[in-house]
XYZ file of N, CA and C in Angstrom:
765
model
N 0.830 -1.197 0.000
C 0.000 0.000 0.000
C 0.873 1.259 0.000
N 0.543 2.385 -0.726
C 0.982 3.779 -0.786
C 0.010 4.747 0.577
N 0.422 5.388 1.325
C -0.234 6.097 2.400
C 0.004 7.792 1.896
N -0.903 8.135 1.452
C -1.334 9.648 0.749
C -1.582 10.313 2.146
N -1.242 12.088 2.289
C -1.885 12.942 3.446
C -2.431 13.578 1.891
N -3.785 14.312 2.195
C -4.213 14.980 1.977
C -5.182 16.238 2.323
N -5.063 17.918 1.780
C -5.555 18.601 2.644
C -6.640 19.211 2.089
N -7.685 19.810 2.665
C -9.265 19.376 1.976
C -10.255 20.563 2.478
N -10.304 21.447 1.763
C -11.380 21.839 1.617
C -12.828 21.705 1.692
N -13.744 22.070 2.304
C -15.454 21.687 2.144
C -16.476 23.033 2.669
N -17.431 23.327 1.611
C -18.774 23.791 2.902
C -19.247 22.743 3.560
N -19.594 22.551 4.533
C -20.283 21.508 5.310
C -21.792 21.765 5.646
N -22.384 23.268 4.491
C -23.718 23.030 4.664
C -24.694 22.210 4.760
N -24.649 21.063 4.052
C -25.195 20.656 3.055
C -25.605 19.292 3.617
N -23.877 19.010 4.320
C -22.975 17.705 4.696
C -24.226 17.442 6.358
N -23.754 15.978 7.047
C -24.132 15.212 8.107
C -23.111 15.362 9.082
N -21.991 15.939 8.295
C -20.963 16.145 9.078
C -19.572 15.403 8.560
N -18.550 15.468 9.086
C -16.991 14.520 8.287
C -17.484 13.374 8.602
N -18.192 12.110 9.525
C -18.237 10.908 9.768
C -19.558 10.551 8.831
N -19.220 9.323 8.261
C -20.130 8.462 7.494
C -21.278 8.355 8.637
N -22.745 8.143 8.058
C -23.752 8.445 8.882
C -24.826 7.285 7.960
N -25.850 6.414 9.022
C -26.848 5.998 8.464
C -27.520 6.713 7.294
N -27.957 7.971 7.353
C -29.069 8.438 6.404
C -28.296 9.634 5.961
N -27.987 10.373 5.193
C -27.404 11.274 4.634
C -26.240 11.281 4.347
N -25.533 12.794 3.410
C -24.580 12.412 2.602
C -23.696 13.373 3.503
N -22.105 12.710 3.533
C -21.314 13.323 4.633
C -19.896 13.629 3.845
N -18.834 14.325 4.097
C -17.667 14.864 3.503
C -16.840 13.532 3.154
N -17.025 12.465 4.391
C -16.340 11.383 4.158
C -16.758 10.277 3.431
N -17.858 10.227 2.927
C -18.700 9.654 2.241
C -17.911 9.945 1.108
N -17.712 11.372 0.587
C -17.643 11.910 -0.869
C -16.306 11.991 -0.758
N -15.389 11.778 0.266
C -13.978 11.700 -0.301
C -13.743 10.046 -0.439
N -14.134 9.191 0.130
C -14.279 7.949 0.108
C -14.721 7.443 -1.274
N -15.419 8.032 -1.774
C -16.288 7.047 -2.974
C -14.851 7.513 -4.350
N -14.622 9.137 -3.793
C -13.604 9.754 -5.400
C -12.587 8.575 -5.133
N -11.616 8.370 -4.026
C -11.110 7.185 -4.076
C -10.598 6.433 -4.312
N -12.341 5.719 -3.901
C -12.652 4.414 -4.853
C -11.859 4.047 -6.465
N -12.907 5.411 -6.862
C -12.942 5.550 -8.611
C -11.535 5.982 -8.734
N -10.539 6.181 -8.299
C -8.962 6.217 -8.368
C -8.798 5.410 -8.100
N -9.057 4.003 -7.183
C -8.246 3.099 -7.370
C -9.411 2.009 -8.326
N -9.943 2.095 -9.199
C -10.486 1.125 -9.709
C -11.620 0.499 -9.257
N -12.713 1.020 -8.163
C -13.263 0.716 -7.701
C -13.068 0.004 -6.366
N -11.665 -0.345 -5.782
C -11.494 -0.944 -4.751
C -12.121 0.090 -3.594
N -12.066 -0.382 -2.551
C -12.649 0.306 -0.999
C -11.358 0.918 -0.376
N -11.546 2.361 -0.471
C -10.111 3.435 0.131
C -10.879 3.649 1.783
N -10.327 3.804 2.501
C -10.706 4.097 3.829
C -9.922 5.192 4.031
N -10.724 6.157 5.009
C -10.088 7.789 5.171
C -9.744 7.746 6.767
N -8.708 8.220 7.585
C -8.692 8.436 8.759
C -8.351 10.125 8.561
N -9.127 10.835 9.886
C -9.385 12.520 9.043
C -9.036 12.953 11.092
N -7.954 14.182 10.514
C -7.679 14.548 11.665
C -8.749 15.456 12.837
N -9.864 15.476 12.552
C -11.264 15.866 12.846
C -12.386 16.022 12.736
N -13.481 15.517 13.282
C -14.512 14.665 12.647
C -15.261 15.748 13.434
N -15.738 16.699 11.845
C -16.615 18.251 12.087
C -17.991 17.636 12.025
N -18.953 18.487 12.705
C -20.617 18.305 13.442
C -20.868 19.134 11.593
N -21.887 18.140 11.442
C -23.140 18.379 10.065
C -23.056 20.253 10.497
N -23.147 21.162 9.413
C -23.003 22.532 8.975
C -21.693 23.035 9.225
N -20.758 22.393 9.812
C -19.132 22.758 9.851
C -17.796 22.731 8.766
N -17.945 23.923 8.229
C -16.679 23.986 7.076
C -15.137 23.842 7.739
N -14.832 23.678 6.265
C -12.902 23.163 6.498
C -12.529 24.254 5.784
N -11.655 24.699 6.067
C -10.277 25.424 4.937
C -9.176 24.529 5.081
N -9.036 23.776 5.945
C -7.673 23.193 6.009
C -7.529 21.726 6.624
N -8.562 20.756 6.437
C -9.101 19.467 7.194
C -8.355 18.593 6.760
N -7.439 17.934 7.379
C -6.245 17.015 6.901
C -7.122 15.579 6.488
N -6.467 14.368 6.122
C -6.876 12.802 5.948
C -6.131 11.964 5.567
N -5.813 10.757 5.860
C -4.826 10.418 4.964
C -5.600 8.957 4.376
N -5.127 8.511 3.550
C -5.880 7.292 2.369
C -4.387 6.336 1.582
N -5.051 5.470 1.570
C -4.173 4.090 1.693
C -4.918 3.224 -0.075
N -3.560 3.506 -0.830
C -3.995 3.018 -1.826
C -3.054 2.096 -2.437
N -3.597 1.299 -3.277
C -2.385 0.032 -4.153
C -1.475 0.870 -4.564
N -0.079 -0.154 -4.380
C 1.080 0.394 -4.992
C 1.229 0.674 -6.280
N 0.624 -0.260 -6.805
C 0.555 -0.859 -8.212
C 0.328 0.340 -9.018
N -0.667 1.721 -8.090
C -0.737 2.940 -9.171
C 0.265 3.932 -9.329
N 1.076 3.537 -8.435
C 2.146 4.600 -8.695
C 1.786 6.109 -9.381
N 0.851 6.566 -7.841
C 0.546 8.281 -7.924
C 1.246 8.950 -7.691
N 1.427 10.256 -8.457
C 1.937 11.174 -8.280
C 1.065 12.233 -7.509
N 1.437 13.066 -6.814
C 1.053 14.716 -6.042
C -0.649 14.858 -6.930
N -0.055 15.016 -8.474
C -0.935 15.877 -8.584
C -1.974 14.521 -9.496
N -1.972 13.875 -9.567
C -2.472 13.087 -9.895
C -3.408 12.707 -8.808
N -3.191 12.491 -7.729
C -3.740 12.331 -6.613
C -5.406 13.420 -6.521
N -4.522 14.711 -6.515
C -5.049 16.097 -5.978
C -6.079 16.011 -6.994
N -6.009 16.026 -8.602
C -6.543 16.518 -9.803
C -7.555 15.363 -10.223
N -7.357 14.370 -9.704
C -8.107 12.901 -9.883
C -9.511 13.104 -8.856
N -9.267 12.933 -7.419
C -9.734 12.842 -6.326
C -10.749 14.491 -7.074
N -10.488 15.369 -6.984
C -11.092 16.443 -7.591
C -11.950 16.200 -8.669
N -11.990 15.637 -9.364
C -12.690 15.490 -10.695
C -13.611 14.324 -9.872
N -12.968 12.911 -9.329
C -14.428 12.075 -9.541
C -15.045 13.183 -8.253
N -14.735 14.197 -7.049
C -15.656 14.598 -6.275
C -17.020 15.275 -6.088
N -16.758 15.702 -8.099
C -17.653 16.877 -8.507
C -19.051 16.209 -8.302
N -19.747 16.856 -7.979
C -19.837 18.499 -8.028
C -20.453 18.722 -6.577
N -19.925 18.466 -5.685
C -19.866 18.488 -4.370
C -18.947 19.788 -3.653
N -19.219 20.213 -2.900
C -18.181 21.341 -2.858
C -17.015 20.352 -1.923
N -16.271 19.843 -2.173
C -15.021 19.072 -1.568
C -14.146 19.191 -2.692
N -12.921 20.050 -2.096
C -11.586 19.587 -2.768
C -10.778 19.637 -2.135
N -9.522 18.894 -2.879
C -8.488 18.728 -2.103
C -7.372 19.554 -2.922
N -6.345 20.061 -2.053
C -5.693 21.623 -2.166
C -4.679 21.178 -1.970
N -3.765 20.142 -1.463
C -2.612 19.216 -1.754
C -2.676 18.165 -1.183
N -1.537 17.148 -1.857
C -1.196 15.857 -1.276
C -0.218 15.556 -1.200
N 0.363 14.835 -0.934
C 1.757 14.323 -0.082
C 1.864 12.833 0.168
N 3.031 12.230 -0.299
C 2.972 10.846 0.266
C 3.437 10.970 1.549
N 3.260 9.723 2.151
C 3.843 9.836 3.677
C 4.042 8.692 4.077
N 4.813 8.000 5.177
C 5.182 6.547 5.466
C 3.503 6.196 6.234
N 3.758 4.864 6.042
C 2.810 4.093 6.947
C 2.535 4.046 7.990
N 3.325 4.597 9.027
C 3.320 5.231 10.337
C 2.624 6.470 10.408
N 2.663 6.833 9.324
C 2.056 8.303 9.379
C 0.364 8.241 9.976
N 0.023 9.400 10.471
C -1.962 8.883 10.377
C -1.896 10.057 11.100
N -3.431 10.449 10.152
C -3.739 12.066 9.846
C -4.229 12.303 11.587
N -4.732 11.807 12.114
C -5.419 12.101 13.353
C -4.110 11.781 14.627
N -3.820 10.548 14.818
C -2.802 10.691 16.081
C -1.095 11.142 15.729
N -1.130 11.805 14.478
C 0.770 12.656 14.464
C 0.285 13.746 14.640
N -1.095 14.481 14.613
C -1.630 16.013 14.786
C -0.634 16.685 15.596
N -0.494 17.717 15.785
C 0.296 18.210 16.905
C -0.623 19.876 17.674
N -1.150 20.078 16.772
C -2.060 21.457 16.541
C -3.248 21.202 15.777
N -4.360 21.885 16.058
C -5.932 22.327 15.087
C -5.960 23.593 15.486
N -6.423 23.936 14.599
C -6.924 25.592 14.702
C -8.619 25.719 13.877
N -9.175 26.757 14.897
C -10.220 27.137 14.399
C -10.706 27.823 14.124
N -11.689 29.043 13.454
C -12.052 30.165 13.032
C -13.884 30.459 13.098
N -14.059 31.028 14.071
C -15.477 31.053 14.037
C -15.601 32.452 13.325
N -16.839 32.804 12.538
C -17.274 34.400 12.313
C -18.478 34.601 12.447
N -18.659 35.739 13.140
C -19.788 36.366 13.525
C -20.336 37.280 12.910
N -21.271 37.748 12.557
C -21.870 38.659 11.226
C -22.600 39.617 12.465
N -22.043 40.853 12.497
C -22.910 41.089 13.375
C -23.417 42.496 13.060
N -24.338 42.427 12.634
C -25.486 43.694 12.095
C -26.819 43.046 11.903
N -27.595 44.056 11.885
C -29.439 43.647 11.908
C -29.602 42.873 10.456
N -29.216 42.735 9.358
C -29.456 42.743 7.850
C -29.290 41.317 8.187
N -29.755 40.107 7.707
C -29.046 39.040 7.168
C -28.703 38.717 5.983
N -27.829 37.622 6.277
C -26.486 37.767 4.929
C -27.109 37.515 3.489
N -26.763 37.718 2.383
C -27.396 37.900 1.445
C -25.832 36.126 0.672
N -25.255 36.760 0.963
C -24.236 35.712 0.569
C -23.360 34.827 1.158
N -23.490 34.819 2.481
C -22.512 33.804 3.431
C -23.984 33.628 4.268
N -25.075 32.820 3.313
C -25.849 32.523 4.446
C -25.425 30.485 4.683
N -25.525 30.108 5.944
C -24.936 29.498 5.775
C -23.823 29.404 6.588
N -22.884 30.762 6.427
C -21.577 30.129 6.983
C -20.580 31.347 7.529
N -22.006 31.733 8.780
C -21.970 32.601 9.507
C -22.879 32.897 10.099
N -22.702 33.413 11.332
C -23.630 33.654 12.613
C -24.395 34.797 12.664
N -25.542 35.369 12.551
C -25.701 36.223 12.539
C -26.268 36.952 13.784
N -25.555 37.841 14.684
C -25.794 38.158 15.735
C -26.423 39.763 15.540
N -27.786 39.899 15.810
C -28.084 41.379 15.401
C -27.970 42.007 16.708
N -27.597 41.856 17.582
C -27.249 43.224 18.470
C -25.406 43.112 18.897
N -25.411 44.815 18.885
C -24.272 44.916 18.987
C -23.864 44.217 20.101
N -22.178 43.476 19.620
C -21.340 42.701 20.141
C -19.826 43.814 20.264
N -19.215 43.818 21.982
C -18.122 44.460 22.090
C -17.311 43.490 22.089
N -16.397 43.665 21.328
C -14.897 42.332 20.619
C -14.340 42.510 22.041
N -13.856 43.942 22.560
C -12.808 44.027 23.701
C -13.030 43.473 24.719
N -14.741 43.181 24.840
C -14.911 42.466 26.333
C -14.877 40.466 25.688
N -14.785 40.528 24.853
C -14.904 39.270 24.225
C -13.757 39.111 24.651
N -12.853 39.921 23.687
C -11.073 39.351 23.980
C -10.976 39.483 25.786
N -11.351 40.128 26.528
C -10.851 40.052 27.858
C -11.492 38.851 28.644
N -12.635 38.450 28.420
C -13.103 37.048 28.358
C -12.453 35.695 28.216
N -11.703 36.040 26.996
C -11.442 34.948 26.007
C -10.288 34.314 27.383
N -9.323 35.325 27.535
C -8.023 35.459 28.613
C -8.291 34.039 29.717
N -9.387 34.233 30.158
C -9.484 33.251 31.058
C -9.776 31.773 30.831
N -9.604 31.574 29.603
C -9.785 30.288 28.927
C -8.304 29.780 28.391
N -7.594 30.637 28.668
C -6.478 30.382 27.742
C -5.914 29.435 29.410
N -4.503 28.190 28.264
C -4.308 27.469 29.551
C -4.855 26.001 29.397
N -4.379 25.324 30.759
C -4.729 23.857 31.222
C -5.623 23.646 31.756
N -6.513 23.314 31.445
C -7.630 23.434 32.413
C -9.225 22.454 32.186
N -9.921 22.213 33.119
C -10.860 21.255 32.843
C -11.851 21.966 32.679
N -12.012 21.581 31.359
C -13.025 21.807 30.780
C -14.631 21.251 30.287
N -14.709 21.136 31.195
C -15.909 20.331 31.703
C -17.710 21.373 30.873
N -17.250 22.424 31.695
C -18.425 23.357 31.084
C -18.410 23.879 30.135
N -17.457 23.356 29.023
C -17.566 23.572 27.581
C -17.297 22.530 27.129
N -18.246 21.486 27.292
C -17.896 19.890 27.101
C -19.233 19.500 26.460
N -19.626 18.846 24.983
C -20.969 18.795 25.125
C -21.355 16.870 25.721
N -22.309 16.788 26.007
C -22.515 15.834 26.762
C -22.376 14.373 26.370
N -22.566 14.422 25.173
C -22.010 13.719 24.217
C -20.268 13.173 24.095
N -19.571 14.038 24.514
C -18.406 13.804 24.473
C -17.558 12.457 24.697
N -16.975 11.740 23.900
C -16.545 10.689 24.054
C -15.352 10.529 24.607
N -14.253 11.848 24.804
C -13.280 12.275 25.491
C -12.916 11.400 26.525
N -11.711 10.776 27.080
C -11.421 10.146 28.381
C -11.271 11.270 29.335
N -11.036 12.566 28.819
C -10.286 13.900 29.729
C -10.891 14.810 29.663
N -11.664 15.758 30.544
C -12.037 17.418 29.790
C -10.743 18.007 30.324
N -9.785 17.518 30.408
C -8.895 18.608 30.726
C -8.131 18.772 29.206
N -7.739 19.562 28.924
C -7.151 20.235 27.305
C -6.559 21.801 27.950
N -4.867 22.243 26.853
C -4.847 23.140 27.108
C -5.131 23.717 25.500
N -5.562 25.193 25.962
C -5.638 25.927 24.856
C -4.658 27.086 24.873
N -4.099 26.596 23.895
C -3.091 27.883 23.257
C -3.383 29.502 22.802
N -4.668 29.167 22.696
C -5.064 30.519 21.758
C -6.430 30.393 21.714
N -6.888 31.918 21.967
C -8.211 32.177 21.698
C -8.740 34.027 21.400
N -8.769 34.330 20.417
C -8.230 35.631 20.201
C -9.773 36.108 19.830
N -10.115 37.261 19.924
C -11.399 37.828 19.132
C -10.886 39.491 18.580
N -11.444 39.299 17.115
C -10.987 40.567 16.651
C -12.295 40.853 15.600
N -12.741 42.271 15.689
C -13.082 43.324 15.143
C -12.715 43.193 13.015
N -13.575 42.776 12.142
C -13.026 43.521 11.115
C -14.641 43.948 10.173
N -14.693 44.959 10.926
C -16.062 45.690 9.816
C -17.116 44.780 10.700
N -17.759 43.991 10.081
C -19.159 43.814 10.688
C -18.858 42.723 11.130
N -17.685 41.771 11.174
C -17.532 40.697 11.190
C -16.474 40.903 12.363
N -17.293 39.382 13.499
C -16.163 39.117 14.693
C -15.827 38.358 14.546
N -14.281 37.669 14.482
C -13.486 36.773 14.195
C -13.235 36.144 15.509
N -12.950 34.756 15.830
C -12.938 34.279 16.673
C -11.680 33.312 16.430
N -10.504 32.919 16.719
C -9.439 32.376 16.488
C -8.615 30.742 18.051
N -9.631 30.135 17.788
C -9.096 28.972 18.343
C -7.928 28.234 18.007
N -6.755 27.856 19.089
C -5.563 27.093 18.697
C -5.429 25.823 19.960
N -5.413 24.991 19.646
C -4.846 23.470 20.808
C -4.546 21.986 19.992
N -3.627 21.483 20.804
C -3.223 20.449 20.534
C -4.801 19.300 19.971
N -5.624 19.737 20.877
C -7.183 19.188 20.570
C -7.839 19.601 21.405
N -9.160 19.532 21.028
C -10.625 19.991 21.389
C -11.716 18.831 21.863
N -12.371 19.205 22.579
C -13.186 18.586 23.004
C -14.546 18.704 22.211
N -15.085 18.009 22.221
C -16.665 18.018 21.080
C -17.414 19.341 21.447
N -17.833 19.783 20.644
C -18.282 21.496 20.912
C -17.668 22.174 21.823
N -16.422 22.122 21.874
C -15.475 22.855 23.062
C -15.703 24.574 22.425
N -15.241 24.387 20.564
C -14.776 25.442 20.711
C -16.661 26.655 20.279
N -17.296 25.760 20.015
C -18.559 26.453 20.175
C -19.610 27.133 21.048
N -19.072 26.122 22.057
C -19.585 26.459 23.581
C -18.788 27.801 24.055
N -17.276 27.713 24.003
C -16.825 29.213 24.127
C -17.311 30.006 23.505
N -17.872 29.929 22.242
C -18.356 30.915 21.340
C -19.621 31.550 21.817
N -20.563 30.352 22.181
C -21.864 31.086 22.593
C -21.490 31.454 24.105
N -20.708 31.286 25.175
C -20.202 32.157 26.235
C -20.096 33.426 25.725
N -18.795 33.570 25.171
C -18.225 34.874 24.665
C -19.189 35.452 24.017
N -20.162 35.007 23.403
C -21.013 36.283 22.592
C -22.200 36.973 23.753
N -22.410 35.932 25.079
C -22.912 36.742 25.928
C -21.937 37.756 26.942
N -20.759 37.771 26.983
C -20.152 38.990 27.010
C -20.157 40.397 26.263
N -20.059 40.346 25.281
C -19.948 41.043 23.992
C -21.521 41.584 24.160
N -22.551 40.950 24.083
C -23.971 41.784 24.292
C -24.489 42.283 25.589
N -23.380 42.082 26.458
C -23.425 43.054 28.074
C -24.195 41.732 28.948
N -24.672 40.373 28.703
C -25.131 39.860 29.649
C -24.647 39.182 30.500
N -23.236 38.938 30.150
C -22.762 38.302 31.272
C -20.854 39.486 31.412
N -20.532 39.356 32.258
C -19.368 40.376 32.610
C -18.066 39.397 31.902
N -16.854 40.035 31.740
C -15.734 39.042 31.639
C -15.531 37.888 32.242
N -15.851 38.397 34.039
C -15.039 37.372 35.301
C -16.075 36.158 34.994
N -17.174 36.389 34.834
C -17.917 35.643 34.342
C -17.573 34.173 33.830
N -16.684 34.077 33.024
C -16.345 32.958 32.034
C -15.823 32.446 33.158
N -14.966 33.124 33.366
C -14.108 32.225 34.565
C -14.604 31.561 35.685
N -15.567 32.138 36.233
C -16.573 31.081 37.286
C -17.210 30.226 36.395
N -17.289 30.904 35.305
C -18.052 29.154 34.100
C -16.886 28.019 34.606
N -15.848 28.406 33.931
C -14.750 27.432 33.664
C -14.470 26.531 34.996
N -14.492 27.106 36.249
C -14.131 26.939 37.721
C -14.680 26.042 38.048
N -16.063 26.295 37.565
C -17.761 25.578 37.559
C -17.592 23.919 37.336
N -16.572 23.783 36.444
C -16.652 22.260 35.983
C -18.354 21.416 35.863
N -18.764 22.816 35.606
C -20.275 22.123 35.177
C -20.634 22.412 33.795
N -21.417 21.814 32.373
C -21.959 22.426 31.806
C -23.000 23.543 31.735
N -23.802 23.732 32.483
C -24.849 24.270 32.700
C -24.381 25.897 33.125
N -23.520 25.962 33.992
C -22.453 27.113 34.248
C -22.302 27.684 33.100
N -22.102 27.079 32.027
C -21.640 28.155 30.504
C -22.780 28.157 29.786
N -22.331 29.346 28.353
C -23.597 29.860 27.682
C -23.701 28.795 26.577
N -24.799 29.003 25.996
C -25.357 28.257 25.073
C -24.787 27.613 23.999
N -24.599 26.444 23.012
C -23.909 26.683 22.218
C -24.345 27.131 20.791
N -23.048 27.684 19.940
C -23.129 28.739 18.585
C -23.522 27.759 18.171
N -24.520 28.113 16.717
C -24.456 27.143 15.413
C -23.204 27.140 14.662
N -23.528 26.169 14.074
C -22.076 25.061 13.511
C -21.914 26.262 12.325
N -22.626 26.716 11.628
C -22.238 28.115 10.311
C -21.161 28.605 10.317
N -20.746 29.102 11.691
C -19.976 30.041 11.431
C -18.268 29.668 11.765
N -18.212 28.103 12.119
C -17.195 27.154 12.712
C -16.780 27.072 11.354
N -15.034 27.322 11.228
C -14.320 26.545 10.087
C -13.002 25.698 10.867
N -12.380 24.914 10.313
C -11.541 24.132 10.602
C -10.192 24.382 9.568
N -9.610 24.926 10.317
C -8.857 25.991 9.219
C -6.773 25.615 9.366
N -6.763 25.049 10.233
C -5.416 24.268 9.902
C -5.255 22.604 10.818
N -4.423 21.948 10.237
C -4.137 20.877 11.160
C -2.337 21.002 11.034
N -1.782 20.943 12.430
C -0.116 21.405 12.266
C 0.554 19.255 12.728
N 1.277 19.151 11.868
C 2.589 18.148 11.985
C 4.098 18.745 12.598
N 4.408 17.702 13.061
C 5.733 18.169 13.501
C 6.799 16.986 12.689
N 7.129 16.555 11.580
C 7.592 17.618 10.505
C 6.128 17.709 9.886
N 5.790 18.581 8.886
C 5.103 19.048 8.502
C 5.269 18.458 6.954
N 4.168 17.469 6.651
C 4.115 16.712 5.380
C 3.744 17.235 4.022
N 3.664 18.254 4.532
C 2.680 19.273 3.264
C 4.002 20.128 2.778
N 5.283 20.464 3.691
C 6.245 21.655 3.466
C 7.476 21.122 2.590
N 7.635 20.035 2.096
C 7.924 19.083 1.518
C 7.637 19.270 -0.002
């Protein structure tokens, strides 16, 4: 077998989510079947360094796929193949890389990063509907970012855990959690080794009740202290969630 990384693009409007699902059509479904039809119809199996909730886009969603030697692929053969049988799905893939057999897209991760956006004016979107939040009362970024502060760190994260969580640990540290201001749009910038299942959404719908004056900064932080769910705010819809890098240590893509 040849062991491909590949990095992947998607709206996830549309999608059940990255995991194959009884009844509907899912990202892994449609990178699974293109494949197929690259290797001749045989059965490709995907291991994907994060398995996004139905309405959650990628800019940067890693996977890696295990195909006969016998085809002796090249980069772009890979990329330009997998692309063509995917159509007309919004999934593509934006490079590939061979990689050893040891390799695997989910446990060499070293980093995910995430990108939430917030639309925040009375109008709704005429063109990012879909894939963005639309918050019509004014939101202050500065009390967001002073919020955000107390999340950053080791810490159990319990009350931004959704219940569901299959996690052995809510403890996770987070590297980064930034909120910035650009025009109507609040950017929201998640970084950690990994996340917990709606970890980084649950911060989101916290932080946006800062930002609309209902809950204070210190606030979050008795959430967090709380080790309860119920302690934190609601969670965001999946729209405005992208999945926007996965980091290697070496890095298979820089190659």
């Amino acid at each position: 077998m040849q062991r491909w990384a590949v990095r992947i693009e998607y709206d996830g409007h549309d999608f059940v989510g990255w995991q194959r699902q009884k009844t509907g059509l899912s990202v892994q479904q449609v990178l699974e079947e293109g494949a197929s039809r690259l290797a001749s119809g045989r059965t490709v199996d995907s291991i994907t360094a994060g398995r996004t909730d139905a309405g959650v886009h990628a800019t940067g969603q890693v996977a890696h796929l295990d195909f006969p030697a016998a085809l002796r692929l090249s980069k772009s053969v890979v990329r330009d193949a997998l692309n063509f049988h995917m159509k007309p799905h919004p999934v593509v893939v934006l490079d590939a890389c061979p990689v050893d057999l040891s390799w695997n897209a989910r446990f060499s991760a070293v980093r995910r990063a995430y990108r939430y956006r917030i639309l925040n004016r009375r109008s709704r979107p005429a063109l990012d509907d879909g894939r963005v939040w639309l918050v019509k009362r004014p939101l202050d970024a500065d009390a967001m970012g002073r919020a955000a502060r107390y999340l950053l760190g080791r810490h159990d994260f319990t009350s931004f855990r959704a219940s569901a969580c299959q996690a052995k640990s809510p403890l996770r540290t987070l590297d980064r959690l930034d909120v910035s201001r650009l025009g109507e749009d609040i950017i929201i910038v998640a970084e950690a080794r990994s996340f917990l299942h709606h970890q980084v959404r649950n911060m989101v719908g916290t932080l946006k009740l800062v930002g609309e004056g209902s809950w204070s900064p210190e606030r979050v932080g008795d959430a967090l202290a709380a080790c309860d769910r119920r302690a934190a705010g609601p969670t965001s819809p999946p729209d405005g969630l992208y999945l926007t890098a996965v980091g290697y240590d070496p890095d298979p893509f820089a190659t």
